[in-house]
Short mmCIF file of C-alpha atoms and ligand atoms in Angstrom, two decimals:
data_model
loop_
_atom_site.label_atom_id
_atom_site.label_comp_id
_atom_site.label_asym_id
_atom_site.label_seq_id
_atom_site.Cartn_x
_atom_site.Cartn_y
_atom_site.Cartn_z
CA MET S 1 43.50 -56.81 129.46
CA PRO S 2 43.51 -54.22 132.35
CA ASN S 3 44.80 -50.77 131.44
CA TYR S 4 47.02 -50.48 134.48
CA ALA S 5 48.79 -52.45 137.18
CA ASN S 6 47.11 -53.18 140.51
CA ARG S 7 49.65 -51.07 142.35
CA VAL S 8 48.39 -47.88 140.67
CA SER S 9 44.73 -48.82 140.55
CA THR S 10 43.86 -46.65 143.58
CA PHE S 11 45.67 -43.55 142.27
CA GLY S 12 42.87 -41.47 140.73
CA THR S 13 43.25 -38.00 139.24
CA THR S 14 44.27 -35.79 142.15
CA ILE S 15 41.95 -33.14 143.52
CA PHE S 16 44.69 -30.62 142.59
CA THR S 17 44.09 -31.27 138.89
CA GLU S 18 40.34 -30.97 139.36
CA ILE S 19 40.65 -27.68 141.28
CA ASN S 20 43.21 -26.26 138.81
CA ASP S 21 40.94 -27.07 135.87
CA LEU S 22 37.94 -25.47 137.58
CA ALA S 23 40.03 -22.42 138.59
CA LEU S 24 41.07 -21.99 134.96
CA GLU S 25 37.51 -22.33 133.71
CA TYR S 26 36.24 -19.65 136.15
CA GLN S 27 39.39 -17.48 135.93
CA ALA S 28 39.71 -17.71 139.70
CA VAL S 29 42.62 -16.16 141.60
CA ASN S 30 44.54 -19.34 142.27
CA LEU S 31 45.73 -19.75 145.86
CA GLY S 32 45.47 -23.53 145.47
CA GLN S 33 48.71 -25.12 144.38
CA GLY S 34 51.97 -24.13 146.13
CA ARG S 35 53.30 -22.72 142.87
CA PRO S 36 54.87 -19.29 143.28
CA ASP S 37 53.85 -16.71 140.66
CA PHE S 38 57.30 -15.09 140.88
CA ASP S 39 60.85 -16.40 140.55
CA GLY S 40 63.69 -16.95 142.99
CA PRO S 41 66.86 -14.79 142.89
CA ARG S 42 67.81 -13.47 139.44
CA GLU S 43 71.46 -14.24 140.22
CA VAL S 44 70.56 -17.93 140.43
CA VAL S 45 68.62 -17.86 137.15
CA GLU S 46 71.65 -16.21 135.54
CA ALA S 47 73.86 -18.96 136.94
CA LEU S 48 71.63 -21.49 135.15
CA ALA S 49 71.90 -19.61 131.84
CA HIS S 50 75.65 -19.23 132.28
CA ALA S 51 76.05 -22.94 133.06
CA ALA S 52 74.07 -24.05 130.01
CA LEU S 53 75.91 -21.66 127.67
CA ASP S 54 79.42 -21.55 129.00
CA ILE S 55 80.43 -24.62 130.97
CA SER S 56 81.75 -27.44 128.87
CA GLY S 57 79.89 -30.74 129.20
CA VAL S 58 77.11 -29.31 131.36
CA ASN S 59 74.39 -30.08 128.83
CA GLN S 60 75.20 -33.78 129.09
CA TYR S 61 74.48 -36.27 131.91
CA ALA S 62 75.50 -35.17 135.37
CA PRO S 63 77.20 -37.67 137.69
CA GLY S 64 74.45 -40.01 139.00
CA PRO S 65 74.61 -38.95 142.68
CA GLY S 66 74.86 -35.24 141.76
CA THR S 67 77.57 -32.74 140.85
CA PRO S 68 80.36 -32.55 143.45
CA ASP S 69 79.87 -28.76 143.90
CA LEU S 70 76.18 -29.16 144.74
CA ARG S 71 76.81 -32.09 147.07
CA GLU S 72 79.46 -30.03 148.85
CA GLY S 73 76.93 -27.16 149.04
CA ILE S 74 74.35 -29.45 150.67
CA ALA S 75 76.90 -30.71 153.22
CA ARG S 76 78.17 -27.16 153.94
CA HIS S 77 74.60 -25.95 154.44
CA ALA S 78 73.89 -28.74 156.98
CA GLN S 79 77.06 -27.78 158.84
CA ARG S 80 76.36 -24.03 158.75
CA PHE S 81 72.73 -24.14 159.89
CA TYR S 82 72.52 -27.32 161.97
CA ASN S 83 76.09 -28.14 162.92
CA LEU S 84 75.74 -31.54 161.25
CA ASP S 85 78.83 -33.27 159.92
CA VAL S 86 77.67 -34.64 156.55
CA ASP S 87 79.95 -36.59 154.20
CA ALA S 88 79.48 -34.65 150.94
CA MET S 89 80.39 -37.57 148.69
CA GLN S 90 78.82 -40.55 150.50
CA GLY S 91 76.18 -38.85 152.63
CA THR S 92 74.31 -36.78 150.02
CA LEU S 93 72.36 -37.46 146.84
CA VAL S 94 70.84 -35.00 144.34
CA THR S 95 67.46 -35.98 142.90
CA PRO S 96 64.88 -34.59 140.46
CA GLY S 97 62.94 -32.83 143.20
CA ALA S 98 62.12 -33.82 146.76
CA THR S 99 59.35 -36.01 145.33
CA GLU S 100 61.90 -38.38 143.77
CA ALA S 101 64.05 -38.15 146.90
CA ILE S 102 61.15 -39.41 149.03
CA PHE S 103 60.21 -42.11 146.52
CA CYS S 104 63.80 -43.40 146.31
CA SER S 105 64.14 -43.26 150.11
CA ILE S 106 61.14 -45.57 150.41
CA MET S 107 62.18 -47.84 147.51
CA GLY S 108 65.77 -48.05 148.73
CA LEU S 109 65.09 -48.56 152.43
CA VAL S 110 61.73 -50.28 152.93
CA ASP S 111 60.95 -53.94 152.16
CA PRO S 112 57.61 -55.28 150.93
CA GLY S 113 55.24 -55.99 153.82
CA GLU S 114 56.97 -53.59 156.22
CA GLU S 115 54.98 -50.75 157.78
CA VAL S 116 55.62 -47.06 157.21
CA ILE S 117 54.02 -44.53 159.55
CA ILE S 118 52.75 -41.44 157.76
CA ILE S 119 51.75 -38.39 159.74
CA GLU S 120 48.65 -36.72 158.34
CA PRO S 121 47.99 -34.33 156.75
CA PHE S 122 50.68 -35.65 154.38
CA PHE S 123 52.27 -34.45 151.15
CA ASP S 124 50.28 -36.43 148.63
CA SER S 125 53.18 -38.43 147.19
CA TYR S 126 53.92 -40.31 150.46
CA PRO S 127 51.16 -42.95 150.40
CA PRO S 128 51.63 -43.84 146.69
CA GLY S 129 55.38 -44.22 147.34
CA VAL S 130 54.72 -46.65 150.18
CA ILE S 131 52.10 -48.53 148.15
CA MET S 132 54.41 -48.83 145.11
CA ALA S 133 57.04 -50.36 147.44
CA ASN S 134 54.41 -52.97 148.46
CA ALA S 135 54.74 -51.73 152.02
CA LYS S 136 51.87 -50.78 154.33
CA PRO S 137 51.03 -47.16 155.20
CA VAL S 138 49.94 -46.60 158.82
CA TYR S 139 48.37 -43.19 159.39
CA VAL S 140 48.63 -40.98 162.46
CA PRO S 141 46.81 -37.62 162.29
CA LEU S 142 47.69 -34.19 163.58
CA HIS S 143 44.54 -32.94 165.31
CA PRO S 144 42.88 -29.58 164.61
CA PRO S 145 42.62 -26.79 165.55
CA ASP S 146 46.26 -26.63 166.72
CA TRP S 147 47.48 -29.59 164.61
CA THR S 148 49.21 -31.63 167.29
CA LEU S 149 49.89 -35.36 167.67
CA ASP S 150 48.14 -37.51 170.23
CA PRO S 151 51.11 -39.26 171.94
CA ALA S 152 49.07 -42.43 172.59
CA GLU S 153 47.98 -42.64 168.94
CA LEU S 154 51.56 -42.18 167.79
CA ARG S 155 52.90 -44.88 170.11
CA ALA S 156 50.14 -47.30 169.08
CA ALA S 157 51.27 -47.00 165.43
CA PHE S 158 54.76 -48.40 166.17
CA ASN S 159 55.40 -52.14 166.30
CA LYS S 160 58.12 -54.64 165.41
CA ASN S 161 57.09 -54.53 161.74
CA THR S 162 57.52 -50.74 161.47
CA ARG S 163 60.46 -49.85 159.25
CA ALA S 164 60.08 -46.10 158.79
CA ILE S 165 58.16 -42.97 159.70
CA ILE S 166 57.72 -40.06 157.30
CA ILE S 167 57.48 -36.65 158.93
CA ASN S 168 57.21 -33.18 157.43
CA THR S 169 58.23 -30.10 159.38
CA PRO S 170 57.70 -27.19 158.72
CA ASN S 171 54.43 -28.80 157.74
CA ASN S 172 52.43 -28.51 154.55
CA PRO S 173 49.46 -27.86 154.78
CA THR S 174 49.08 -26.91 158.47
CA GLY S 175 51.94 -24.41 158.75
CA ARG S 176 53.08 -26.12 161.97
CA VAL S 177 56.75 -26.24 162.93
CA PHE S 178 57.27 -29.24 165.22
CA THR S 179 58.70 -28.37 168.60
CA ARG S 180 61.79 -30.06 169.97
CA ASP S 181 59.57 -31.96 172.42
CA GLU S 182 57.38 -33.31 169.62
CA LEU S 183 60.46 -34.36 167.66
CA GLN S 184 61.96 -35.96 170.77
CA MET S 185 58.79 -38.01 171.22
CA ILE S 186 59.13 -39.27 167.62
CA ALA S 187 62.88 -39.83 168.04
CA ASP S 188 62.40 -41.87 171.24
CA LEU S 189 59.92 -44.16 169.49
CA CYS S 190 62.22 -44.52 166.44
CA GLN S 191 65.00 -45.67 168.75
CA GLU S 192 62.81 -47.93 170.88
CA PHE S 193 61.40 -49.71 167.80
CA ASP S 194 64.52 -49.44 165.60
CA VAL S 195 62.76 -47.34 162.96
CA ILE S 196 64.26 -44.95 160.39
CA CYS S 197 62.89 -41.45 159.82
CA ILE S 198 62.37 -39.91 156.39
CA SER S 199 62.28 -36.25 157.34
CA ASP S 200 60.79 -33.99 154.69
CA GLU S 201 62.27 -30.57 155.48
CA VAL S 202 61.68 -28.80 152.17
CA TYR S 203 60.37 -25.68 154.01
CA GLU S 204 63.35 -25.59 156.39
CA HIS S 205 64.00 -21.89 155.66
CA LEU S 206 60.37 -20.79 155.80
CA VAL S 207 59.99 -20.40 159.53
CA TYR S 208 58.57 -17.24 161.08
CA GLU S 209 59.68 -15.12 164.00
CA GLY S 210 59.29 -16.92 167.32
CA TYR S 211 59.73 -20.41 165.83
CA GLN S 212 62.73 -22.50 164.96
CA HIS S 213 63.22 -25.44 162.63
CA THR S 214 64.94 -28.35 164.34
CA PRO S 215 66.05 -31.15 162.00
CA ILE S 216 65.27 -34.44 163.74
CA ALA S 217 68.75 -35.63 162.69
CA THR S 218 70.23 -33.22 165.26
CA LEU S 219 68.61 -35.08 168.17
CA PRO S 220 70.88 -37.58 169.98
CA GLY S 221 71.00 -40.95 168.22
CA MET S 222 68.98 -39.76 165.21
CA PHE S 223 71.59 -38.86 162.57
CA GLU S 224 72.27 -42.58 162.00
CA ARG S 225 68.58 -43.25 161.35
CA THR S 226 67.40 -40.15 159.47
CA VAL S 227 67.23 -39.34 155.78
CA ALA S 228 66.71 -35.56 155.54
CA VAL S 229 65.01 -34.29 152.38
CA GLY S 230 65.42 -30.81 150.85
CA SER S 231 64.29 -28.97 147.71
CA ALA S 232 65.63 -26.05 145.67
CA GLY S 233 62.02 -25.56 144.59
CA LYS S 234 61.26 -24.34 148.10
CA THR S 235 64.62 -23.11 149.41
CA PHE S 236 65.43 -21.01 146.34
CA GLY S 237 61.93 -20.54 144.91
CA MET S 238 62.54 -22.52 141.69
CA THR S 239 59.85 -25.21 141.71
CA GLY S 240 60.16 -25.71 137.94
CA TRP S 241 63.75 -26.88 138.15
CA LYS S 242 62.90 -29.98 140.18
CA ILE S 243 66.15 -30.15 142.09
CA GLY S 244 65.95 -31.96 145.41
CA TRP S 245 68.33 -33.84 147.66
CA VAL S 246 68.77 -36.12 150.62
CA TYR S 247 71.52 -36.15 153.20
CA GLY S 248 72.30 -38.38 156.14
CA HIS S 249 74.54 -41.19 157.32
CA PRO S 250 76.30 -42.87 154.33
CA ASN S 251 74.87 -46.27 155.40
CA LEU S 252 71.32 -45.00 154.83
CA ILE S 253 72.05 -42.82 151.80
CA ALA S 254 73.59 -45.88 150.08
CA GLY S 255 70.13 -47.50 149.85
CA VAL S 256 68.54 -44.34 148.49
CA ARG S 257 71.31 -44.10 145.87
CA ARG S 258 70.76 -47.68 144.75
CA ALA S 259 67.10 -46.92 144.01
CA HIS S 260 67.86 -43.52 142.40
CA GLN S 261 70.29 -45.13 139.91
CA PHE S 262 67.39 -46.94 138.28
CA VAL S 263 64.60 -44.41 138.75
CA SER S 264 66.18 -41.39 137.07
CA PHE S 265 69.94 -42.13 137.18
CA ALA S 266 70.90 -38.42 137.14
CA THR S 267 69.40 -34.96 137.65
CA ASN S 268 69.25 -31.83 135.42
CA HIS S 269 72.89 -30.82 135.09
CA PRO S 270 72.74 -27.03 134.39
CA ALA S 271 70.18 -26.56 137.18
CA GLN S 272 72.49 -28.38 139.62
CA LYS S 273 75.27 -25.91 138.76
CA ALA S 274 72.89 -23.02 139.44
CA VAL S 275 71.71 -24.45 142.77
CA ALA S 276 75.34 -25.09 143.76
CA HIS S 277 75.86 -21.37 143.13
CA ALA S 278 72.74 -20.52 145.16
CA PHE S 279 74.24 -22.34 148.14
CA THR S 280 77.18 -19.92 148.05
CA ILE S 281 74.93 -16.85 148.50
CA ASP S 282 75.36 -15.20 151.88
CA THR S 283 72.93 -15.98 154.73
CA GLY S 284 71.31 -12.59 154.04
CA TYR S 285 69.34 -14.38 151.34
CA PHE S 286 67.54 -16.59 153.83
CA GLU S 287 66.67 -13.62 156.07
CA GLU S 288 65.26 -11.68 153.12
CA TYR S 289 63.28 -14.74 152.09
CA GLN S 290 61.70 -14.95 155.54
CA THR S 291 60.94 -11.22 155.61
CA LEU S 292 59.27 -11.45 152.18
CA TYR S 293 57.04 -14.26 153.39
CA MET S 294 56.26 -12.57 156.73
CA GLN S 295 54.69 -9.78 154.65
CA LYS S 296 52.79 -12.23 152.47
CA ARG S 297 51.57 -14.09 155.53
CA ALA S 298 50.25 -10.79 156.94
CA LEU S 299 48.34 -10.08 153.69
CA MET S 300 46.92 -13.60 153.70
CA MET S 301 45.80 -13.38 157.33
CA GLN S 302 44.10 -9.99 156.67
CA ALA S 303 42.25 -11.53 153.72
CA LEU S 304 41.06 -14.52 155.76
CA ASP S 305 39.97 -12.32 158.62
CA ALA S 306 38.00 -10.01 156.33
CA ALA S 307 36.33 -13.05 154.77
CA GLY S 308 35.21 -14.42 158.15
CA LEU S 309 37.45 -17.51 157.89
CA LYS S 310 39.07 -18.68 161.12
CA SER S 311 42.72 -19.65 161.05
CA ILE S 312 45.80 -19.96 163.19
CA GLN S 313 48.71 -17.93 161.88
CA PRO S 314 51.17 -20.41 160.30
CA GLU S 315 54.47 -20.91 162.15
CA GLY S 316 56.22 -21.86 158.91
CA THR S 317 55.68 -22.64 155.17
CA TYR S 318 53.55 -20.64 152.74
CA PHE S 319 50.34 -22.50 153.55
CA VAL S 320 47.49 -21.77 155.91
CA MET S 321 44.48 -23.86 156.87
CA ALA S 322 41.28 -21.87 157.24
CA ASP S 323 38.05 -22.98 158.93
CA PHE S 324 35.06 -21.88 156.83
CA SER S 325 32.29 -23.17 159.10
CA ASP S 326 31.09 -19.63 160.00
CA VAL S 327 30.42 -18.71 156.37
CA PHE S 328 29.45 -21.93 154.58
CA GLU S 329 27.53 -25.13 155.22
CA GLY S 330 28.99 -28.16 153.51
CA ASP S 331 32.28 -30.05 153.31
CA ASP S 332 35.71 -28.96 152.10
CA VAL S 333 35.18 -30.08 148.50
CA ALA S 334 31.81 -28.29 148.30
CA PHE S 335 33.32 -25.13 149.79
CA SER S 336 36.33 -25.20 147.41
CA LYS S 337 33.96 -25.44 144.45
CA HIS S 338 31.74 -22.65 145.85
CA LEU S 339 34.83 -20.49 146.40
CA ILE S 340 35.90 -20.89 142.78
CA THR S 341 32.54 -20.63 141.05
CA GLU S 342 30.84 -17.98 143.23
CA ILE S 343 33.73 -15.97 144.71
CA GLY S 344 36.50 -16.45 142.13
CA VAL S 345 39.27 -17.78 144.39
CA ALA S 346 40.81 -21.26 144.35
CA ALA S 347 41.97 -23.15 147.47
CA ILE S 348 42.61 -26.85 148.10
CA PRO S 349 40.25 -29.14 150.04
CA PRO S 350 42.56 -30.85 152.54
CA MET S 351 40.79 -34.22 152.29
CA ALA S 352 43.53 -34.88 149.70
CA PHE S 353 46.05 -34.94 152.54
CA PHE S 354 44.27 -37.48 154.77
CA SER S 355 43.56 -41.21 154.71
CA GLU S 356 39.91 -42.17 154.28
CA PRO S 357 39.17 -42.75 158.02
CA HIS S 358 40.61 -39.36 158.99
CA LYS S 359 39.21 -37.11 156.25
CA TYR S 360 36.46 -35.96 158.62
CA LEU S 361 39.09 -34.11 160.68
CA THR S 362 39.40 -31.37 158.08
CA SER S 363 35.98 -31.35 156.45
CA ASN S 364 35.50 -27.70 157.49
CA TYR S 365 38.93 -26.47 156.38
CA VAL S 366 40.56 -25.40 153.11
CA ARG S 367 44.22 -24.77 152.42
CA PHE S 368 45.41 -21.51 150.93
CA SER S 369 48.91 -20.98 149.47
CA PHE S 370 50.38 -17.50 149.80
CA CYS S 371 53.49 -17.92 147.62
CA LYS S 372 51.93 -15.30 145.35
CA ASN S 373 52.55 -11.69 144.32
CA ASP S 374 51.10 -9.14 146.72
CA GLU S 375 48.64 -8.00 144.02
CA THR S 376 47.40 -11.59 143.67
CA LEU S 377 46.89 -11.85 147.44
CA ARG S 378 45.10 -8.48 147.56
CA ALA S 379 42.85 -9.45 144.65
CA ALA S 380 41.96 -12.71 146.42
CA GLY S 381 41.25 -10.74 149.62
CA GLU S 382 38.89 -8.35 147.82
CA ARG S 383 36.95 -11.21 146.28
CA MET S 384 36.78 -13.23 149.49
CA ALA S 385 35.40 -10.31 151.49
CA LYS S 386 32.09 -11.20 149.78
CA LEU S 387 32.00 -14.42 151.82
CA LYS S 388 31.29 -12.57 155.04
CA GLY S 389 28.45 -10.59 153.48
C1 PLP V 401 55.98 -31.16 151.95
C2 PLP V 401 56.47 -31.27 150.56
N1 PLP V 401 57.35 -32.22 150.24
C3 PLP V 401 57.82 -32.36 148.99
C4 PLP V 401 57.40 -31.54 147.98
C5 PLP V 401 57.91 -31.76 146.59
O1 PLP V 401 59.02 -30.98 146.31
P1 PLP V 401 59.68 -31.00 144.86
O2 PLP V 401 58.94 -30.04 144.00
O3 PLP V 401 61.12 -30.61 145.11
O4 PLP V 401 59.57 -32.39 144.33
C6 PLP V 401 56.47 -30.52 148.25
C7 PLP V 401 55.98 -29.65 147.17
O5 PLP V 401 54.99 -28.96 147.30
C8 PLP V 401 56.00 -30.39 149.58
O6 PLP V 401 55.09 -29.45 149.90
#
């Protein structure tokens, strides 16, 4: 008897696990996984403790679609930042992390045999989600060094069997923030081919000076066909809580809710109360968050420069792709292993974010995460300076 179903037979152990294990073995400074080594606002952690201790019924199941206060917070946030009119009760859904939100969006909206366009590099849960829905992933890469789409390649991916496109802006791992023109090109094709857009915007508040995050749902004709995805892990720095959400037109959210009912049914109740509280914090929070990460980005860029790694300053997110071809001969996996075992720093080989035919595009890059304490970033910088020597 086989040990697993066909649908999971291609899902091996991820490179993240391999790199994390190696990093642990060599006590490397870990700039691999996007896992902050500090917490979000204390006030929000206190709200979690208060909820668990003091609010009656909060340690039992939450309402399936999410607590009303958090759903109102999500709708208010979309109004405040993007001027979007979201129906808090029918147009939002709280999920255990953005990962479940994306999975349920695919399961609830895509039929077997339909095609789903995935822009690469992708967050690694997208292809398995599409495969588990018995749909077909169709890959369109962003091209280095500036990580842009080829309009002809994008158009060629759309056809009458395309049901959805999954986009991610601000983009992990490239740090790109899609321009309005790029989003308009995607939106025009979605409308021409009657395609829905699953828009992963978990880094919506991590955008640096000179750039602006535009939700694709704000483009004319797109609200009706977009499921926007968010995460408290990113927005409030609490990745361990696994609170995510979707919002959009009630007609689309209804499908996502149907799937969610039977994937997890409901999401951590005390953490939802705390995130609902986080949404009431003044906008000053988001500015401070950006300032904090501007400083971390500067430390990261100094470290890469001193190490002789070439990179374009990220426009958003806490990730940066660095080209190591001046200091190492070999591919991204070989360099990541060299970096851990010889230099003592862990980074991720981006082949994990590309389909097989497109892995060559990033074979001379690695991804660093800079959601780390300044001391951690400085320590990584000191170690990596050896690369140049
Ligand atoms: C682009 C992107 N989407 C989704 C997620 C998953 O978010 P969550 O932890 O809320 O499931 C991540 C986490 O790293 C991410 O980088």
